[in-house]
XYZ file of C-alpha atoms in Angstrom:
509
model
C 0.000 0.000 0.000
C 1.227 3.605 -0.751
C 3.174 5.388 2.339
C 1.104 8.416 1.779
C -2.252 9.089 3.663
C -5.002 7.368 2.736
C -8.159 9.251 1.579
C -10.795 7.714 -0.176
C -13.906 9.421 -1.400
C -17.712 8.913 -2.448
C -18.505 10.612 -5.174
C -22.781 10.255 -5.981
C -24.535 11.951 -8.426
C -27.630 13.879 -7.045
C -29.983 12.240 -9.401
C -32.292 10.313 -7.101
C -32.814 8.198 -4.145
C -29.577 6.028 -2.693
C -29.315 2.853 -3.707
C -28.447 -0.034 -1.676
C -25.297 -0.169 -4.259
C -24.092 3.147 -3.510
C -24.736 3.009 0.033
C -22.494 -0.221 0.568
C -19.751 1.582 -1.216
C -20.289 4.222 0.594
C -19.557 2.269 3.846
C -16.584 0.397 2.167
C -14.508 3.445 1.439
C -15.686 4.626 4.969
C -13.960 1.441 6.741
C -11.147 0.693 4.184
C -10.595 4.845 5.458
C -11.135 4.009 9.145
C -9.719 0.951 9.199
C -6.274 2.746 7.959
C -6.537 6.190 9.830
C -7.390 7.609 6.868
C -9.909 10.433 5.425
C -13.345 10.346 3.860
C -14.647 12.638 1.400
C -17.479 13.618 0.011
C -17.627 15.051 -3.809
C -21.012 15.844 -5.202
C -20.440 15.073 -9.090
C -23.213 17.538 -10.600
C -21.534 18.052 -13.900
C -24.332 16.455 -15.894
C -27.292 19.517 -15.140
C -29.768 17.442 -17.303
C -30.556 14.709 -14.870
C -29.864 17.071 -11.543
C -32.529 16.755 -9.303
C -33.513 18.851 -6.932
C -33.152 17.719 -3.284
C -31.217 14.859 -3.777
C -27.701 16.478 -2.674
C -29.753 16.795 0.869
C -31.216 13.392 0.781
C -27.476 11.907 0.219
C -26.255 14.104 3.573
C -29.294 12.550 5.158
C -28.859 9.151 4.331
C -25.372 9.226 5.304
C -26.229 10.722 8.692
C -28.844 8.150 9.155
C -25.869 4.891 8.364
C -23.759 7.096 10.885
C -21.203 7.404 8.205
C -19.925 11.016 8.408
C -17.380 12.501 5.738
C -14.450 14.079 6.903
C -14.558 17.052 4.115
C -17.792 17.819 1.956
C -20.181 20.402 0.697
C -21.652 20.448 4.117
C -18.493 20.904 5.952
C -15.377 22.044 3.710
C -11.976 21.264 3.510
C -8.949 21.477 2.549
C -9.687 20.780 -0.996
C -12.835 23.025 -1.807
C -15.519 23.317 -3.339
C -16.816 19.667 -3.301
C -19.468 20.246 -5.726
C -18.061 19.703 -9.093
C -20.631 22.443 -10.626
C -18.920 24.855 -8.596
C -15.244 23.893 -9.826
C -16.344 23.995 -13.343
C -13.524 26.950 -14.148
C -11.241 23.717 -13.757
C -11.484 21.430 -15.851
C -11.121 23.101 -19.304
C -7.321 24.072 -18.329
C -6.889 20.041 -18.836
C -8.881 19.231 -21.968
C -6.822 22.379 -23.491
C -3.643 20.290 -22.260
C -4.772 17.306 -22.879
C -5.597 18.664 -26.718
C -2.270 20.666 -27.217
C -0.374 16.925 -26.348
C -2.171 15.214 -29.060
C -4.165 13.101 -26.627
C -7.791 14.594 -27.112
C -9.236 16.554 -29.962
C -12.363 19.183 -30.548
C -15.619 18.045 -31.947
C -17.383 20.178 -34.262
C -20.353 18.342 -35.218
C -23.619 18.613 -34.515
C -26.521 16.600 -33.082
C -27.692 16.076 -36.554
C -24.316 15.098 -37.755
C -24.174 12.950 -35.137
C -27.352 11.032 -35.847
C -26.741 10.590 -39.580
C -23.432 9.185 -38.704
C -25.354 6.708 -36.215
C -27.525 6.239 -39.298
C -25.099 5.191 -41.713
C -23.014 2.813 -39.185
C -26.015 0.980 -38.718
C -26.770 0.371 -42.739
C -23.100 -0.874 -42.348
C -24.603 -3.744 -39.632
C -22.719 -2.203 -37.160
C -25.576 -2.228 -34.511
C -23.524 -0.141 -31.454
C -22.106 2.562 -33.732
C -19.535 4.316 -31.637
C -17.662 7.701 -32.402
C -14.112 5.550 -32.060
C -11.032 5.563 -34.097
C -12.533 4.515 -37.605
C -15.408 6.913 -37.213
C -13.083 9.824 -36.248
C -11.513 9.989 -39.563
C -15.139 11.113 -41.183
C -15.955 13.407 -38.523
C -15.503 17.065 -38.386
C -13.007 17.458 -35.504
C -9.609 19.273 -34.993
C -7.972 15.703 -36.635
C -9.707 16.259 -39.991
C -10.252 20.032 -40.214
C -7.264 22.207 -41.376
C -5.795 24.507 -38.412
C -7.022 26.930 -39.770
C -10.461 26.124 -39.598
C -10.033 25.136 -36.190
C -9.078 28.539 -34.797
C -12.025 29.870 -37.090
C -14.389 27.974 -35.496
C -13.183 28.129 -31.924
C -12.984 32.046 -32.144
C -16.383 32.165 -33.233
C -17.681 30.557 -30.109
C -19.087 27.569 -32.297
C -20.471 24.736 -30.012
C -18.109 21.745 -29.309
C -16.852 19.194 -27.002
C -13.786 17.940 -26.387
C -13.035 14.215 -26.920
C -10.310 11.707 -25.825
C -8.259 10.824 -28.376
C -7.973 6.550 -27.727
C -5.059 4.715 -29.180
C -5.555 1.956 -31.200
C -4.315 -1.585 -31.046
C -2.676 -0.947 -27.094
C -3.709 -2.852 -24.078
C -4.585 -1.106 -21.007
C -3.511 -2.724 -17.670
C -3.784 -2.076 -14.136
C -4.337 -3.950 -10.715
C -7.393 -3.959 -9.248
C -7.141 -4.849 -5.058
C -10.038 -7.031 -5.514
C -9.710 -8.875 -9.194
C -6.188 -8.405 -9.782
C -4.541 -7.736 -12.917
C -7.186 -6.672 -15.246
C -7.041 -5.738 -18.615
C -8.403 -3.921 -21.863
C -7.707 -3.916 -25.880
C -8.062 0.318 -26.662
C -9.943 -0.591 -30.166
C -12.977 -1.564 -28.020
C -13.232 1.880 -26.437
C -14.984 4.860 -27.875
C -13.408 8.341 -27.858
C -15.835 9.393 -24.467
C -16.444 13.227 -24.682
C -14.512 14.839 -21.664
C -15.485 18.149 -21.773
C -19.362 19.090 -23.173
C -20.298 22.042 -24.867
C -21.312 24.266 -22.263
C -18.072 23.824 -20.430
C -18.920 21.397 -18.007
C -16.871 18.130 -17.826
C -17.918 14.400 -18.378
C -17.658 12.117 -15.497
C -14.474 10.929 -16.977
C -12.211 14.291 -17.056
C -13.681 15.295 -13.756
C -13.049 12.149 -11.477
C -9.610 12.116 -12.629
C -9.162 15.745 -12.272
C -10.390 16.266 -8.511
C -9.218 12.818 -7.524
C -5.829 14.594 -8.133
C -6.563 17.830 -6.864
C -7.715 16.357 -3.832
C -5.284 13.451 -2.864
C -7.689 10.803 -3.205
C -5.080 7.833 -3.160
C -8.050 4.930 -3.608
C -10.937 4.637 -5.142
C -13.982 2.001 -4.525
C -16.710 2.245 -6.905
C -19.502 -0.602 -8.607
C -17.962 -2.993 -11.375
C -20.430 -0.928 -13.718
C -17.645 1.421 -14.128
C -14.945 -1.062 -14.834
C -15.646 -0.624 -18.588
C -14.656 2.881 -18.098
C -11.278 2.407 -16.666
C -9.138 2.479 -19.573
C -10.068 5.700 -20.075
C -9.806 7.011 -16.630
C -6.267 5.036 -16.752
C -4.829 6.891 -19.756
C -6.055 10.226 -18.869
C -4.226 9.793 -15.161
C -1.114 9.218 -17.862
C -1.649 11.521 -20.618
C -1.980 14.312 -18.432
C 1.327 13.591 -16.502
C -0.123 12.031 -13.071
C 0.049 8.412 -13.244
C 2.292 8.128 -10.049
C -0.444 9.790 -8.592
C -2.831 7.785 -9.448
C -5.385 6.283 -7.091
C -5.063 2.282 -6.267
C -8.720 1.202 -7.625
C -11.504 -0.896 -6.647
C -14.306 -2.140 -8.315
C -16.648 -3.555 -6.134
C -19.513 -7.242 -7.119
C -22.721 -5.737 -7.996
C -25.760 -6.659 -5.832
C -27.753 -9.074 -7.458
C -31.496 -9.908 -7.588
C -32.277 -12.361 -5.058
C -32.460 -15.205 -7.746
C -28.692 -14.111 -8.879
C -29.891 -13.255 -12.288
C -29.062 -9.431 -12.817
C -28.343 -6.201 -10.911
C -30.968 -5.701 -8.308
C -33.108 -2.691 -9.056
C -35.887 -0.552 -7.992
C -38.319 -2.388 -10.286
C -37.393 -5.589 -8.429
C -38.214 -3.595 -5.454
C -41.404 -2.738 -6.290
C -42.324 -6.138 -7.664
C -41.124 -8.217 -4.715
C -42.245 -6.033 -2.105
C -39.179 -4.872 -0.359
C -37.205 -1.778 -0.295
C -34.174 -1.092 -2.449
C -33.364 2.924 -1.302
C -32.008 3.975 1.905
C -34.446 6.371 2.787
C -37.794 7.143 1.423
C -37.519 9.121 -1.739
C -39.778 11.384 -3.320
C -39.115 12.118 -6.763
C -40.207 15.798 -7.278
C -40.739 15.346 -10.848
C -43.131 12.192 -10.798
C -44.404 12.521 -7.347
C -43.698 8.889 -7.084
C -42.398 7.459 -3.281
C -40.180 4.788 -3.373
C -39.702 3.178 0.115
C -36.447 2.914 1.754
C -35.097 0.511 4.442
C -35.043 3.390 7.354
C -39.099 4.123 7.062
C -39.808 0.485 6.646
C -38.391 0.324 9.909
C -34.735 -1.128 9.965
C -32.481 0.640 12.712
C -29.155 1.869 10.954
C -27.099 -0.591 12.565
C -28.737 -3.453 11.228
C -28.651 -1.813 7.714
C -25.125 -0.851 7.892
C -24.407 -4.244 9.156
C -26.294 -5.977 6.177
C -24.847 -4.131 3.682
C -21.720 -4.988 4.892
C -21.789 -8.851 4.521
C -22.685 -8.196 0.997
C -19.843 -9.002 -0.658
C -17.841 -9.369 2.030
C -16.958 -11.446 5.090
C -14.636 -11.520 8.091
C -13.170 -14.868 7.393
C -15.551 -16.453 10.124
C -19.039 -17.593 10.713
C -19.306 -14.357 13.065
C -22.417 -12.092 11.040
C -23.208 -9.696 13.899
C -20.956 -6.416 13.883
C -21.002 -3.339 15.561
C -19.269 -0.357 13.360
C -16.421 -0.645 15.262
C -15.882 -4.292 14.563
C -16.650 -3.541 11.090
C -13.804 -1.151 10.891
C -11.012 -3.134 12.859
C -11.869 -6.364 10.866
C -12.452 -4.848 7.538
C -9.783 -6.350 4.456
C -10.155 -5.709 0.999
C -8.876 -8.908 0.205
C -11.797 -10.267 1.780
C -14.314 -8.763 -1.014
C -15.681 -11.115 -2.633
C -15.240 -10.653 -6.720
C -18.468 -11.908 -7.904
C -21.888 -10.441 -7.390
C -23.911 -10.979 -4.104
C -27.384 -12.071 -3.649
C -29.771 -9.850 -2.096
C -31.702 -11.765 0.387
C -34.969 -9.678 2.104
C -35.225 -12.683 4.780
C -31.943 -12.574 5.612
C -32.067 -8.456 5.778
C -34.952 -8.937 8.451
C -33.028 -11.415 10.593
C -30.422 -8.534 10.946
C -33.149 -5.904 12.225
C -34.624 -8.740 14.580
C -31.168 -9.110 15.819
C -30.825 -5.935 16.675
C -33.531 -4.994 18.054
C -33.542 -7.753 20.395
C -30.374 -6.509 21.217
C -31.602 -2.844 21.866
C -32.370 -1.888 25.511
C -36.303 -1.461 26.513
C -35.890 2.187 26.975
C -33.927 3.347 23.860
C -36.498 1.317 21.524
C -39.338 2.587 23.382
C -38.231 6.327 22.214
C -37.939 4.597 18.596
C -41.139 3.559 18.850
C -43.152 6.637 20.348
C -43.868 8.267 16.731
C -45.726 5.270 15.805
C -47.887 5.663 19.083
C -48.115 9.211 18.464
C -49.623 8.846 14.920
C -51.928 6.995 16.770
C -52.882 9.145 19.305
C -51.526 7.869 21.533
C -49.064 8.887 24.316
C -48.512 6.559 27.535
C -46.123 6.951 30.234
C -42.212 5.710 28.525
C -41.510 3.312 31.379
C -45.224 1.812 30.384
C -43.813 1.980 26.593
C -40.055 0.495 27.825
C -41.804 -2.857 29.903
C -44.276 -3.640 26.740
C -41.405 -3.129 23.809
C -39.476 -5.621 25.850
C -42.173 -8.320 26.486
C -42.686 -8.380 22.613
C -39.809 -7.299 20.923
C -38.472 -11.041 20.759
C -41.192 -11.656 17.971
C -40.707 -8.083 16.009
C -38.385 -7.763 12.781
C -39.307 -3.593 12.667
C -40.011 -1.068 14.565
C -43.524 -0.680 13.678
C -44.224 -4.572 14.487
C -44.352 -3.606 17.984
C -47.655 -2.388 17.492
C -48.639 -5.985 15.836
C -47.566 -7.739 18.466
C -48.430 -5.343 21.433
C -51.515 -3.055 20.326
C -53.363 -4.759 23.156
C -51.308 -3.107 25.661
C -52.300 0.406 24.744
C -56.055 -0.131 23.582
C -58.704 -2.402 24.380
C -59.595 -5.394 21.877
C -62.786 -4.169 19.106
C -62.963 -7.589 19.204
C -62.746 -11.011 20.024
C -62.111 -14.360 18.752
C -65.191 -15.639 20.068
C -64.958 -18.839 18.034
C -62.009 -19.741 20.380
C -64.150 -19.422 23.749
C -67.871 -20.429 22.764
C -67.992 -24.244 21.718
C -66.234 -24.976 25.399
C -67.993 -21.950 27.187
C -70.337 -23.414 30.356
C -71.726 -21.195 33.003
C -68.874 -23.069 35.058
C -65.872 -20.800 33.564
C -68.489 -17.624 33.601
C -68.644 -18.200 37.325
C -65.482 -18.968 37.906
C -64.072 -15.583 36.605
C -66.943 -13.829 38.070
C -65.747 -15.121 41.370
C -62.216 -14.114 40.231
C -62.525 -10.989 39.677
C -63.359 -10.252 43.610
C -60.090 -12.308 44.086
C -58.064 -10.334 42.359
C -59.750 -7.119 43.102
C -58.120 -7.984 47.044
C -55.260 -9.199 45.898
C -52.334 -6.800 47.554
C -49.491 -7.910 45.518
C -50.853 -7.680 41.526
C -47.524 -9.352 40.011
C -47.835 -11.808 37.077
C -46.556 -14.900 39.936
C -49.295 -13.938 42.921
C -52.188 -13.483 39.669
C -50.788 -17.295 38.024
C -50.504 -18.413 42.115
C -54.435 -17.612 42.549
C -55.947 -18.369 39.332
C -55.026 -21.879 40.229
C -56.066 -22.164 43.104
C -59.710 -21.352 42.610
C -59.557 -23.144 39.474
C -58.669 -26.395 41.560
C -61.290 -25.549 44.254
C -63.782 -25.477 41.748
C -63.035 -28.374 40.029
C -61.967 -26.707 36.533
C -58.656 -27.819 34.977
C -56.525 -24.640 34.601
C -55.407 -25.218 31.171
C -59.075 -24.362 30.179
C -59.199 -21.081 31.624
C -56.395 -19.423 30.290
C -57.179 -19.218 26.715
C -60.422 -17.736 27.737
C -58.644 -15.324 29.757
C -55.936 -14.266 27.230
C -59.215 -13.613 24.346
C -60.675 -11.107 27.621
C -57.240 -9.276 27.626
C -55.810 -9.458 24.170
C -58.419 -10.337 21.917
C -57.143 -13.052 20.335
C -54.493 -16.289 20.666
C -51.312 -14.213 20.854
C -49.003 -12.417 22.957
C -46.416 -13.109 25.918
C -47.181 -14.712 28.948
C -50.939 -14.162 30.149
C -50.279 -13.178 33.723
C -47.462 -11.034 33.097
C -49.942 -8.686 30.349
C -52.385 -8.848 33.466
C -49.352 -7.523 35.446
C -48.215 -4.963 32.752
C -52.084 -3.653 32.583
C -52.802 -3.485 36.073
C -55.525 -4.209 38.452
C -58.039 -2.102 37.118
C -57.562 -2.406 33.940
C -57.656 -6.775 33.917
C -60.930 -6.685 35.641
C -62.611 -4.232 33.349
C -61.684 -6.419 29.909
C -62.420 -9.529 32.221
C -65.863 -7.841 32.663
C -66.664 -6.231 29.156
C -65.335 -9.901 27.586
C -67.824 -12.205 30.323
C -70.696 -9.850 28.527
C -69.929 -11.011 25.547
C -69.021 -14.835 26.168
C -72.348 -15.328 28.105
């Protein structure tokens, strides 16, 4: 590894919501920089002001504060290296495509959208069904490498539209070593001369990564193996414009796949499958359409963060659980995995039930007040603390607390009569008639004295207590579920118990 200090950065595009892609290489340059003492940055890459989208520079910030993983320098808190918005460094990056043309390594394009398009038009009557604007095409073109000087200076005095291309080499093969696939190679007559600078000044992804990953030290670089196709050119721009011992030590990271393996996961998969695929809820302002993200459906950030995490890569043990910290001391490149991962919902809720079971009473009480509060709702927090704990055992989310608790807060609207009547006598009505003065003297009204008595009278009149407690849990919870019987008496209270005993013996008679 290079003696200088590492800084790795994410670099999203504020297009739309966060993907479960980006977020996981978000947290791998955040623990491959942790891990080494290193910095992480943050670089908004706006450059293409066709698909901006409002609000989504915010939503990133957000979603990273949410996974707790907080850049070091950013649009939202400077650095050394500002501005981290590539919009607002746009005065940049034409210094380099002027270089990078006076070298012979990139060339103007004059022609126009129309040109373009009949060129497209006249590859494909060829049978060439990808026509690309490469080394053979070039040649018909009119660019700086068919137009007389002349002409050139003519045209570029007038202010005539153009972008500036890279100028690809043919017949040469690329190399360079990737930390998680190794050597990896490419043949340069494959690659297309990629437009580095567009014609209102603003750079392509291409000249700008390489352009502020020098400017700003980066010294590696994580991204998806989508971009591996593009690293040839990234590769001989680093060396054409005279950097290439600066160059960053790269890392393309396995895509997440659907859950059958077959293809990228994607929002559509999402949507059909019924799970999330964002970080965060996103509202797209120009289609008004939500798409649902992991935080809203309910997963706590650790869980996510730990999730993502054993996508792609593992510890080199059957361990699964991780706190950050664990993450960061254990994390290894070398222990990506190279091909894709498998996104597995099930597998995503076992990490929120882990969690949560792991979470103290009183901290996931406070998580779970809003839902309460949308209800109306807005008991004592010690109240909320004891009930989260008695049922958090059975909850994969948040909100499932409510599914398996709602008892606790409101009385049943009804009852599972069916469950009480065919083995209802006037036996079990008096016998919980009688009970309730029991109970109502009962000094001590824990869930051991309440078990302690209800068997009792159920022996001294002659009724098997087995029979009496399914009754009783209907009167209190409405149905066949929930913890212990005597302990939701307990967690109710006196007054309380007797008054669904009461309202439910009205109905069961």
């Amino acid at each position: 590894m290079s003696q200088k200090k590492v800084r790795v950065r994410f670099a999203p595009s504020p297009t739309g919501g966060l993907h479960l892609g980006g977020v996981r290489t978000v947290l791998f340059n955040y623990l491959f920089a942790r891990h080494h003492g290193g910095d992480f940055v943050l670089r908004i890459e706006d450059t293409d002001q066709t698909r901006f989208v409002p609000g989504a520079e915010e939503y990133i910030l957000e979603c990273l504060r949410w996974c707790g993983l907080e850049a070091d320098e950013g649009p939202h808190k400077g650095g050394p290296f500002a501005p981290y918005r590539q919009s607002e460094r746009k005065a940049l990056y034409r210094q380099y495509g002027e270089q990078l043309v006076n070298a012979g390594f990139a060339y103007y394009a004059f022609d126009t959208p129309e040109e373009l398009e009949a060129m497209r038009e006249v590859e494909k009557a060829r049978g060439n069904h990808s026509p690309q604007y490469n080394h053979s095409v070039r040649k018909t073109m009119r660019n700086s490498l068919t137009l007389d000087a002349g002409e050139v200076k003519t045209l570029l005095d007038k202010g005539t539209p153009h972008v500036i291309r890279i100028k690809m080499p043919e017949n040469e093969t690329v190399t360079f070593t990737d930390m998680i696939r190794g050597e990896v190679s490419f043949q340069t007559s494959t690659v297309d001369d990629k437009v580095l600078l567009k014609a209102d000044g603003m750079p392509t992804y291409h000249l700008a990564v390489v352009v502020d990953d020098y400017l700003m030290k980066i010294s590696h670089a994580f991204r998806g193996e989508e971009w591996l196709p593009s690293a040839p050119v990234h590769i001989l721009l680093w060396k054409y414009l005279g950097w290439e011992a600066e160059m960053p030590q790269w890392a393309h990271l396995p895509l997440i796949l659907k859950p059958d393996g077959n293809g990228k996961l994607s929002k559509r998969d999402g949507d059909r499958l019924g799970f999330p695929v964002y970080a965060m809820n996103w509202l797209d302002p120009k289609t008004n359409e939500l798409t649902q993200g992991f935080r809203e459906k309910g997963f706590l950030p650790e869980a996510f963060v730990n999730m993502l995490a054993m996508l792609g890569w593992n510890a080199g043990s059957e361990q699964e659980i991780f706190s950050i910290d664990e993450l960061i001391q254990q994390f290894s490149i070398e222990r990506v995995h190279k091909g894709g991962a498998k996104f597995d919902y099930d597998k995503a809720k076992w990490f929120n039930h882990q969690y949560i079971v792991k979470k103290d009473d009183v901290t996931l009480a406070k998580l779970f007040q809003p839902v309460l509060a949308e209800k109306g709702l807005a008991p004592e927090e010690t109240y909320v603390a004891k009930v989260t704990g008695l049922v958090k055992e059975r909850c994969h989310f948040i909100n499932e607390i409510w599914d398996h608790g709602f008892f606790f807060f409101v009385r049943p609207d009804k009852y599972d009569v069916d469950a009480v009547k065919p083995k209802w006598t006037p036996e079990k009505q008096a016998f919980f008639e009688s009970w309730i003065t029991e109970i109502s003297a009962l000094p001590d009204f824990t869930f051991a004295a309440l078990e302690d008595n209800f068997k009792q009278l159920a022996t001294a009149k002659n009724i098997k207590p087995g029979e009496l407690q399914l009754p009783f849990r209907i009167m209190l919870c409405g149905g066949k579920f929930g913890p212990p019987v005597f302990v939701i008496a307990e967690t109710l209270g006196k007054e309380e118990t007797i008054e669904r005993i009461k309202l439910a013996l009205a109905i069961f008679a």
